Short mmCIF file of C-alpha atoms in Angstrom, two decimals:
data_model
loop_
_atom_site.label_atom_id
_atom_site.label_comp_id
_atom_site.label_asym_id
_atom_site.label_seq_id
_atom_site.Cartn_x
_atom_site.Cartn_y
_atom_site.Cartn_z
CA MET T 1 99.53 125.41 146.18
CA SER T 2 96.68 123.20 144.95
CA SER T 3 96.06 125.41 141.91
CA MET T 4 99.79 125.22 141.05
CA GLY T 5 99.66 121.41 141.13
CA LEU T 6 96.63 121.38 138.89
CA ALA T 7 98.24 123.85 136.50
CA LEU T 8 101.34 121.63 136.21
CA ALA T 9 99.17 118.60 135.42
CA ILE T 10 97.27 120.56 132.77
CA ILE T 11 100.56 121.76 131.25
CA GLY T 12 101.59 118.09 131.11
CA ALA T 13 98.37 117.14 129.31
CA ALA T 14 98.82 120.04 126.91
CA CYS T 15 102.44 119.09 126.19
CA ALA T 16 101.47 115.51 125.35
CA ALA T 17 98.92 116.64 122.77
CA LEU T 18 101.00 119.58 121.54
CA PHE T 19 104.42 118.06 120.87
CA ALA T 20 103.22 114.67 119.69
CA GLY T 21 100.75 116.51 117.46
CA ILE T 22 103.50 118.70 116.00
CA GLY T 23 105.59 115.60 115.30
CA SER T 24 102.68 113.94 113.52
CA ALA T 25 101.76 117.06 111.57
CA LYS T 26 105.32 117.43 110.31
CA GLY T 27 105.60 113.74 109.48
CA VAL T 28 102.24 113.49 107.73
CA GLY T 29 102.97 116.71 105.84
CA LEU T 30 106.30 115.43 104.59
CA VAL T 31 104.84 112.11 103.40
CA GLY T 32 101.97 114.07 101.88
CA GLU T 33 104.46 116.02 99.75
CA SER T 34 106.03 112.80 98.51
CA ALA T 35 102.66 111.16 97.99
CA ALA T 36 101.42 114.13 95.97
CA GLY T 37 104.52 113.87 93.80
CA VAL T 38 103.79 110.22 93.00
CA VAL T 39 100.06 110.74 92.47
CA SER T 40 100.80 113.64 90.10
CA VAL T 41 102.56 111.12 87.83
CA ASP T 42 100.50 108.00 88.56
CA PRO T 43 97.09 108.62 90.24
CA ASN T 44 96.52 104.84 90.53
CA LYS T 45 99.02 104.69 93.39
CA PHE T 46 96.90 106.95 95.60
CA SER T 47 95.63 104.20 97.93
CA LYS T 48 99.12 102.73 98.39
CA VAL T 49 100.78 106.01 99.30
CA LEU T 50 97.85 106.97 101.54
CA ILE T 51 98.70 104.12 103.93
CA LEU T 52 102.24 105.42 104.20
CA GLN T 53 100.98 108.93 104.83
CA LEU T 54 98.81 107.73 107.72
CA LEU T 55 101.70 106.09 109.60
CA PRO T 56 103.24 109.20 111.21
CA GLY T 57 99.77 110.32 112.28
CA THR T 58 99.64 107.85 115.18
CA GLN T 59 101.95 109.87 117.42
CA GLY T 60 99.36 112.63 117.53
CA LEU T 61 96.75 110.09 118.60
CA TYR T 62 99.05 108.76 121.35
CA GLY T 63 99.53 112.33 122.59
CA LEU T 64 95.78 112.87 122.58
CA LEU T 65 95.20 109.61 124.48
CA THR T 66 97.78 110.58 127.11
CA SER T 67 96.17 114.00 127.45
CA ILE T 68 92.72 112.48 127.97
CA LEU T 69 94.06 110.05 130.58
CA ILE T 70 95.68 112.88 132.54
CA LEU T 71 92.62 115.15 132.28
CA ARG T 72 90.35 112.31 133.39
CA LYS T 73 92.59 111.38 136.30
CA ILE T 74 92.73 114.97 137.60
CA GLY T 75 88.97 115.29 137.24
CA ILE T 76 88.93 117.99 134.57
CA LEU T 77 86.92 115.79 132.18
CA GLY T 78 84.64 114.64 135.00
CA GLY T 79 83.63 118.20 135.77
CA THR T 80 85.29 118.47 139.20
CA ALA T 81 88.99 119.18 139.28
CA ILE T 82 90.89 117.43 142.06
CA ASP T 83 93.17 119.40 144.37
CA LEU T 84 96.73 118.42 143.53
CA THR T 85 99.95 119.15 145.33
CA VAL T 86 102.87 120.58 143.38
CA ALA T 87 104.56 117.17 143.62
CA GLN T 88 101.53 115.46 142.11
CA GLY T 89 101.32 118.09 139.39
CA LEU T 90 104.98 117.54 138.56
CA MET T 91 104.35 113.79 138.41
CA PHE T 92 101.65 114.31 135.77
CA LEU T 93 103.94 116.68 133.88
CA GLY T 94 106.68 114.04 134.04
CA ALA T 95 104.25 111.36 132.91
CA ALA T 96 103.42 113.41 129.80
CA LEU T 97 107.06 113.93 128.81
CA PRO T 98 107.82 110.50 127.28
CA ILE T 99 105.06 110.68 124.67
CA ALA T 100 105.50 114.45 124.21
CA VAL T 101 109.22 114.24 123.39
CA VAL T 102 109.31 110.84 121.70
CA GLY T 103 106.11 111.66 119.83
CA LEU T 104 107.65 114.85 118.44
CA PHE T 105 110.85 113.27 117.21
CA SER T 106 109.45 109.90 116.16
CA GLY T 107 106.68 111.60 114.18
CA ILE T 108 109.23 113.55 112.18
CA ALA T 109 111.54 110.54 111.82
CA GLN T 110 108.69 108.30 110.74
CA GLY T 111 107.64 110.95 108.24
CA ARG T 112 111.11 110.86 106.69
CA ALA T 113 111.11 107.07 106.59
CA ALA T 114 107.62 106.92 105.10
CA ALA T 115 108.46 109.63 102.53
CA ALA T 116 111.46 107.57 101.47
CA ALA T 117 109.23 104.49 101.33
CA VAL T 118 106.93 106.38 98.96
CA GLY T 119 109.89 106.12 96.55
CA ILE T 120 109.62 102.31 96.78
CA THR T 121 105.91 102.50 95.95
CA ALA T 122 106.67 104.89 93.09
CA LYS T 123 109.27 102.67 91.45
CA LYS T 124 108.25 99.18 92.53
CA PRO T 125 104.61 99.21 93.68
CA GLU T 126 104.68 95.45 94.19
CA HIS T 127 107.13 96.03 97.10
CA ASN T 128 104.88 98.56 98.81
CA GLY T 129 104.52 96.31 101.88
CA LYS T 130 108.27 96.45 102.53
CA GLY T 131 108.11 100.23 102.55
CA ILE T 132 105.28 100.12 105.09
CA ILE T 133 107.27 97.76 107.35
CA ILE T 134 110.37 99.99 107.16
CA ALA T 135 108.37 103.07 108.12
CA ALA T 136 106.39 101.22 110.79
CA MET T 137 109.57 100.25 112.66
CA VAL T 138 109.77 103.80 114.04
CA GLU T 139 106.32 103.31 115.54
CA PHE T 140 107.75 100.87 118.10
CA TYR T 141 109.48 103.68 120.00
CA ALA T 142 106.39 105.85 120.07
CA ILE T 143 104.46 102.87 121.51
CA LEU T 144 107.13 102.38 124.20
CA ALA T 145 106.86 106.04 125.16
CA LEU T 146 103.07 105.80 125.26
CA LEU T 147 103.29 102.74 127.52
CA VAL T 148 105.62 104.54 129.93
CA SER T 149 103.34 107.58 130.01
CA ILE T 150 100.25 105.42 130.70
CA LEU T 151 102.05 103.40 133.41
CA ILE T 152 103.15 106.55 135.20
CA ILE T 153 99.71 108.19 134.97
CA ASN T 154 97.98 105.05 136.30
CA ASN T 155 100.36 104.83 139.25
CA ILE T 156 100.06 108.42 140.43
CA SER T 157 97.80 108.40 143.47
CA VAL T 158 95.51 111.38 143.77
CA MET B 1 118.42 124.11 102.78
CA SER B 2 116.15 121.63 104.49
CA ALA B 3 117.27 118.01 104.71
CA THR B 4 113.92 116.99 103.27
CA GLU B 5 113.73 119.42 100.37
CA TYR B 6 112.11 118.38 97.11
CA ALA B 7 110.28 115.44 98.75
CA SER B 8 107.43 115.82 96.26
CA ALA B 9 109.72 116.27 93.27
CA VAL B 10 111.88 113.26 94.16
CA ALA B 11 108.80 111.05 94.58
CA ALA B 12 107.44 112.20 91.21
CA VAL B 13 110.80 111.57 89.56
CA LYS B 14 110.96 108.08 91.07
CA ALA B 15 107.52 107.39 89.63
CA MET B 16 108.77 108.61 86.23
CA GLU B 17 111.89 106.44 86.50
CA SER B 18 109.68 103.39 86.17
CA GLY B 19 108.88 104.67 82.65
CA LEU B 20 112.53 104.66 81.54
CA LEU B 21 113.48 102.05 78.98
CA THR B 22 114.87 98.84 80.48
CA HIS B 23 117.53 96.46 79.15
CA SER B 24 114.78 94.20 77.91
CA ASP B 25 113.13 97.12 76.05
CA ILE B 26 116.44 97.99 74.39
CA ASP B 27 116.98 94.32 73.43
CA GLN B 28 113.54 94.22 71.84
CA LEU B 29 114.24 97.44 69.93
CA ILE B 30 117.59 96.09 68.72
CA GLY B 31 115.85 92.88 67.68
CA THR B 32 113.36 94.58 65.35
CA SER B 33 113.97 93.81 61.71
CA ALA B 34 113.16 97.20 60.21
CA LEU B 35 113.41 100.82 61.27
CA SER B 36 109.65 101.24 60.93
CA ASP B 37 109.06 98.27 63.29
CA MET B 38 111.47 99.81 65.77
CA ARG B 39 109.65 103.13 65.64
CA THR B 40 106.28 101.45 66.16
CA LEU B 41 107.61 99.50 69.13
CA LEU B 42 109.28 102.62 70.51
CA ASP B 43 106.04 104.58 70.36
CA SER B 44 104.43 102.00 72.60
CA LYS B 45 107.31 101.91 75.08
CA LEU B 46 108.56 105.48 75.33
CA SER B 47 106.63 107.38 77.97
CA PHE B 48 106.35 111.07 78.84
CA PRO B 49 108.64 113.00 78.97
CA LYS B 50 109.91 112.13 75.50
CA THR B 51 112.31 115.01 74.85
CA MET B 52 114.93 116.79 76.93
CA GLU B 53 112.86 119.99 76.70
CA GLU B 54 109.96 118.15 78.33
CA VAL B 55 112.28 116.68 80.98
CA TRP B 56 113.68 120.11 81.76
CA GLY B 57 110.21 121.65 81.85
CA LEU B 58 109.14 119.07 84.43
CA LEU B 59 112.25 119.42 86.57
CA THR B 60 112.04 123.20 86.64
CA SER B 61 108.37 123.01 87.56
CA TYR B 62 109.34 120.83 90.54
CA ALA B 63 112.41 122.87 91.49
CA PRO B 64 111.97 126.35 90.01
CA GLY B 65 115.11 128.47 89.82
CA ASN B 66 117.35 125.77 91.23
CA GLU B 67 120.94 126.80 90.47
CA THR B 68 122.33 123.29 90.94
CA LEU B 69 120.20 121.86 88.15
CA LYS B 70 121.18 124.70 85.82
CA ILE B 71 124.75 123.36 85.75
CA LEU B 72 123.43 120.43 83.69
CA LEU B 73 122.64 122.86 80.88
CA TYR B 74 125.98 124.67 80.80
CA ARG B 75 127.23 122.44 77.97
CA ASN B 76 124.17 123.34 75.89
CA ASP B 77 124.65 127.03 76.68
CA PHE B 78 128.24 126.97 75.50
CA HIS B 79 127.37 124.85 72.48
CA ASN B 80 124.89 127.55 71.49
CA LEU B 81 127.56 130.18 72.09
CA LYS B 82 129.76 128.40 69.53
CA ALA B 83 126.88 128.06 67.08
CA VAL B 84 125.92 131.74 67.32
CA LEU B 85 129.55 132.85 66.99
CA LYS B 86 129.95 130.77 63.82
CA SER B 87 126.70 132.09 62.40
CA LYS B 88 127.89 135.63 63.07
CA LEU B 89 131.13 135.00 61.22
CA SER B 90 129.60 133.06 58.34
CA GLY B 91 126.35 135.01 58.04
CA ARG B 92 124.34 131.78 58.10
CA GLU B 93 121.10 131.07 59.97
CA VAL B 94 121.78 129.84 63.52
CA SER B 95 118.46 128.45 64.73
CA GLY B 96 118.93 124.92 63.35
CA CYS B 97 122.37 124.56 64.95
CA CYS B 98 121.34 125.39 68.50
CA VAL B 99 120.36 122.88 71.14
CA SER B 100 117.76 123.05 73.83
CA PRO B 101 117.03 123.08 76.70
CA SER B 102 119.43 125.82 77.67
CA ASN B 103 119.72 128.47 80.35
CA VAL B 104 120.23 131.19 77.74
CA ASN B 105 118.23 131.55 74.55
CA TYR B 106 120.38 131.78 71.42
CA SER B 107 118.73 135.09 70.51
CA GLU B 108 120.12 136.57 73.74
CA ILE B 109 123.61 135.36 72.78
CA ASP B 110 123.11 136.78 69.29
CA ALA B 111 122.08 140.15 70.72
CA ALA B 112 125.10 140.14 73.05
CA PHE B 113 127.48 139.55 70.12
CA THR B 114 125.75 142.23 68.07
CA SER B 115 125.88 144.87 70.79
CA LYS B 116 129.18 143.62 72.29
CA ASP B 117 127.41 143.97 75.60
CA TYR B 118 128.15 140.68 77.29
CA ASP B 119 126.66 141.79 80.60
CA THR B 120 123.30 140.55 79.34
CA LEU B 121 124.71 137.00 79.43
CA PRO B 122 125.08 134.96 82.62
CA ALA B 123 128.33 135.70 84.48
CA TYR B 124 129.79 132.29 83.63
CA MET B 125 129.58 133.01 79.87
CA ARG B 126 130.68 136.62 79.59
CA GLU B 127 134.45 136.28 79.50
CA ALA B 128 134.36 133.26 77.18
CA ALA B 129 132.01 135.06 74.77
CA ASP B 130 134.21 138.14 74.68
CA ASP B 131 137.48 136.17 74.30
CA ALA B 132 136.12 133.79 71.67
CA TYR B 133 134.62 136.59 69.57
CA GLU B 134 137.78 138.65 69.73
CA LEU B 135 139.96 135.64 68.85
CA ALA B 136 137.67 134.37 66.08
CA THR B 137 137.44 137.77 64.37
CA ARG B 138 141.17 138.42 64.73
CA THR B 139 142.59 135.02 63.76
CA LEU B 140 139.61 133.37 61.98
CA ASP B 141 140.73 130.19 63.78
CA GLY B 142 137.39 128.53 64.47
CA GLN B 143 139.02 125.52 66.09
CA LEU B 144 140.80 127.63 68.67
CA SER B 145 137.73 129.71 69.50
CA ASP B 146 135.72 126.49 69.87
CA SER B 147 138.37 125.12 72.22
CA ILE B 148 138.28 128.27 74.32
CA ILE B 149 134.50 128.00 74.64
CA ASP B 150 134.63 124.27 75.46
CA LYS B 151 137.24 124.89 78.12
CA ALA B 152 135.20 127.78 79.56
CA ALA B 153 132.14 125.50 79.76
CA LEU B 154 134.06 122.93 81.82
CA ALA B 155 135.61 125.59 84.05
CA ALA B 156 132.17 127.18 84.59
CA MET B 157 130.65 123.84 85.56
CA GLN B 158 133.39 123.17 88.09
CA LYS B 159 133.24 126.68 89.52
CA SER B 160 129.45 126.74 89.88
CA ALA B 161 129.42 123.27 91.47
CA ASP B 162 132.17 124.33 93.91
CA ASP B 163 130.39 127.59 94.73
CA LEU B 164 127.13 125.77 95.41
CA GLY B 165 128.96 123.12 97.46
CA ASN B 166 126.92 120.29 95.99
CA ASP B 167 129.04 117.12 96.05
CA PHE B 168 126.98 115.37 93.37
CA MET B 169 127.42 118.20 90.90
CA LYS B 170 131.07 118.67 91.86
CA ARG B 171 131.77 115.06 90.92
CA PHE B 172 129.65 115.41 87.76
CA ALA B 173 131.66 118.46 86.71
CA VAL B 174 134.98 116.76 87.45
CA LEU B 175 134.06 113.60 85.52
CA THR B 176 132.80 115.64 82.57
CA THR B 177 136.03 117.63 82.58
CA VAL B 178 138.22 114.54 82.83
CA CYS B 179 136.49 112.94 79.83
CA ALA B 180 136.65 116.13 77.77
CA ASP B 181 140.28 116.81 78.68
CA ILE B 182 141.42 113.30 77.75
CA LYS B 183 139.62 113.58 74.39
CA THR B 184 141.12 117.03 73.74
CA ALA B 185 144.63 115.95 74.73
CA TYR B 186 144.34 112.84 72.54
CA ARG B 187 143.13 114.79 69.49
CA CYS B 188 145.75 117.50 70.02
CA SER B 189 148.50 114.89 70.27
CA LEU B 190 147.28 113.27 67.03
CA MET B 191 147.27 116.65 65.29
CA GLN B 192 150.56 117.67 66.95
CA LYS B 193 149.07 120.90 68.25
CA PRO B 194 151.51 123.35 69.85
CA ARG B 195 151.66 124.17 73.53
CA HIS B 196 149.82 127.50 73.24
CA PHE B 197 146.83 125.70 71.69
CA LEU B 198 146.80 123.08 74.45
CA GLU B 199 146.97 125.76 77.10
CA ARG B 200 143.82 127.31 75.70
CA ALA B 201 142.01 124.00 75.16
CA ILE B 202 142.67 121.90 78.26
CA CYS B 203 140.75 122.84 81.39
CA GLY B 204 142.16 120.54 84.09
CA SER B 205 140.49 119.31 87.25
CA SER B 206 141.26 117.99 90.69
CA GLU B 207 141.55 114.48 89.14
CA LEU B 208 143.72 115.26 86.12
CA ASP B 209 146.09 118.20 86.38
CA ARG B 210 146.09 120.62 83.46
CA GLU B 211 149.89 120.97 83.28
CA PHE B 212 150.30 117.18 83.40
CA LEU B 213 147.90 116.73 80.47
CA ILE B 214 149.58 119.47 78.41
CA TRP B 215 153.00 117.98 79.03
CA ALA B 216 151.74 114.46 78.26
CA ALA B 217 149.96 115.57 75.06
CA LEU B 218 153.13 117.30 73.84
CA SER B 219 155.02 114.00 74.18
CA GLY B 220 152.95 112.46 71.36
CA THR B 221 150.01 110.07 71.30
CA ASP B 222 151.92 107.09 72.68
CA GLY B 223 153.49 109.22 75.36
CA LEU B 224 150.12 110.65 76.33
CA LEU B 225 148.47 107.25 76.61
CA ARG B 226 151.43 105.87 78.58
CA GLN B 227 151.24 108.77 81.01
CA LEU B 228 147.48 108.40 81.39
CA GLU B 229 147.84 104.70 82.13
CA ALA B 230 149.50 105.71 85.39
CA THR B 231 146.36 107.62 86.46
CA PRO B 232 143.11 106.23 87.95
CA TYR B 233 141.72 106.33 84.41
CA ASN B 234 143.93 103.56 83.04
CA GLU B 235 140.93 101.38 82.12
CA ALA B 236 139.50 104.19 80.01
CA VAL B 237 142.87 104.70 78.35
CA LYS B 238 142.97 101.03 77.37
CA LEU B 239 139.63 101.52 75.64
CA LEU B 240 140.94 104.65 73.94
CA ARG B 241 143.86 102.60 72.58
CA GLU B 242 141.43 100.04 71.17
CA SER B 243 138.83 102.41 69.77
CA PRO B 244 137.85 106.04 70.36
CA ALA B 245 134.18 104.94 70.04
CA GLN B 246 134.62 102.63 73.04
CA PHE B 247 136.17 105.49 74.98
CA GLU B 248 133.21 107.73 74.08
CA LYS B 249 130.92 105.03 75.44
CA TRP B 250 132.98 104.82 78.62
CA CYS B 251 132.66 108.61 79.07
CA ASP B 252 128.87 108.40 78.82
CA ASP B 253 128.71 105.33 81.06
CA ILE B 254 130.77 106.84 83.87
CA ILE B 255 128.38 109.79 84.05
CA VAL B 256 125.37 107.42 84.31
CA GLU B 257 127.24 105.38 86.96
CA HIS B 258 127.71 108.61 88.88
CA ALA B 259 124.00 109.41 88.51
CA GLU B 260 123.21 106.01 90.03
CA SER B 261 124.73 107.23 93.31
CA ALA B 262 121.68 109.50 93.70
CA ARG B 263 119.19 106.70 93.06
CA MET B 264 118.99 105.77 96.75
CA GLN B 265 118.40 109.35 97.93
CA ALA B 266 114.87 110.12 99.09
CA PHE B 267 115.31 113.89 99.23
CA GLY B 268 117.36 116.66 97.66
CA VAL B 269 118.08 117.88 94.18
CA GLU B 270 120.42 115.01 93.28
CA PRO B 271 117.72 112.52 92.18
CA LEU B 272 116.32 115.22 89.87
CA ALA B 273 119.72 115.76 88.29
CA ALA B 274 120.19 111.99 88.06
CA TYR B 275 116.89 111.65 86.20
CA TYR B 276 117.99 114.31 83.71
CA ILE B 277 121.24 112.41 83.12
CA ALA B 278 119.34 109.11 82.81
CA LYS B 279 116.91 110.51 80.27
CA GLU B 280 119.77 112.07 78.31
CA ALA B 281 121.48 108.66 78.16
CA GLU B 282 118.23 106.99 77.11
CA LEU B 283 117.66 109.43 74.25
CA LYS B 284 121.29 109.09 73.17
CA ASN B 285 120.82 105.32 73.02
CA LEU B 286 117.75 105.81 70.86
CA ARG B 287 119.65 108.13 68.51
CA ILE B 288 122.47 105.59 68.17
CA LEU B 289 119.94 102.82 67.66
CA THR B 290 118.10 104.77 64.96
CA VAL B 291 121.30 105.60 63.08
CA CYS B 292 122.51 102.00 63.33
CA LYS B 293 119.18 100.70 62.03
CA GLU B 294 119.28 103.19 59.15
CA CYS B 295 122.77 102.01 58.27
CA GLY B 296 121.89 98.34 58.62
CA THR B 297 124.42 97.74 61.42
CA ASP B 298 124.46 94.21 62.78
CA ARG B 299 122.90 93.33 66.14
CA ASP B 300 126.20 92.70 67.99
CA THR B 301 127.67 96.02 66.97
CA ILE B 302 124.52 97.88 68.07
CA THR B 303 124.55 96.07 71.43
CA GLU B 304 128.21 96.98 71.87
CA ARG B 305 127.48 100.65 71.23
CA MET B 306 124.54 100.92 73.62
CA ARG B 307 125.21 103.18 76.60
CA LYS B 308 124.69 102.11 80.19
CA LEU B 309 121.10 102.41 81.36
CA TYR B 310 120.11 104.04 84.63
CA VAL B 311 117.36 101.54 85.43
#
């Protein structure tokens, strides 16, 4: 039973890194396509579009952070894995879900918003900041999900 | 198709849009005292791409083989069909009369007419090429064969846009057809063309019914304009009453206004098509401007003739 609990917790840690990472990869890739389009016409706008491309990358970092917190809490990173019940394992899996799911979808959504904001930079580079703000609004929901994941992880007693 | 297709192409096109001539640029060009001054100023303002061939080359490099964009060139294809047909009948050189960019090279059209094998042409041109050649050689009525080809171009645009299900191109095809049909009906009513000519010349669309236009054109110019005033295009008809040149301008402007609907889109093929339309309008403005300067037209008249700008 203890190995099952541990396995569930590890699956949770993997999900956090996996799905949030996929969301970020898709988002960053999409903005990268748009950014490449702009830079192909005007290479001077590289630094401005680069900021927009970085924005959807944060979800992957949040997923990684959640993963590390789970792995540390269950002792995997410390070198000695703790015996977990199935209920505890499920709790860690549940704790990973907010950032895994929200990270996936918000990464993609932020990628779309940032790719559209690249259009602002392309046409009116002086309004680049507005494009960044528009794309950054999506970040709020990824941060909420990260907070929930951290709160749950910290309150699981092992 | 993905909801985020052509992200790179759209971003590149938006960057290029900032190079389109603005109202202030056009005002400065109009304000130049001599044609040479205008050309010097234009050289400093006009950015790449400078010709429609260059625009098309860029768009097809961003969206290779895109069928939706090809609809934009149908008018050029059918123009070339008319030019090649006339050269065949007159024995004159065709190359100077053809326009580019086009989906079909004029030499391919020439070869199709020579061999009478129209299967080498795109499906949307085959029937029109066969009909127009047969009619032109039988009746030697160049006007009628031209009308058949013009009508086929409009019908092909509408059909391809419907088949592809692209709303932007559907509207583009309908607006182009409406403008062309009103012009054809007006000219036919002035020349008192018979019904059989109108039936072969007017295409019709979901906005203006073909039978309605034929019937209205047969009732004479006044009758036609009165009937059209009861349609959503009454403002355009008022302009047509005042001056056909103003109506021509309205036709160009309404297409650019339609293109503006794609300006807010971040993805998809529509902003690419809109850029093509915008560049076409810009180059048309420059042609008008050059001719006006050559003729010594006054500033107010030039300003009045300038087409709507996309930017």
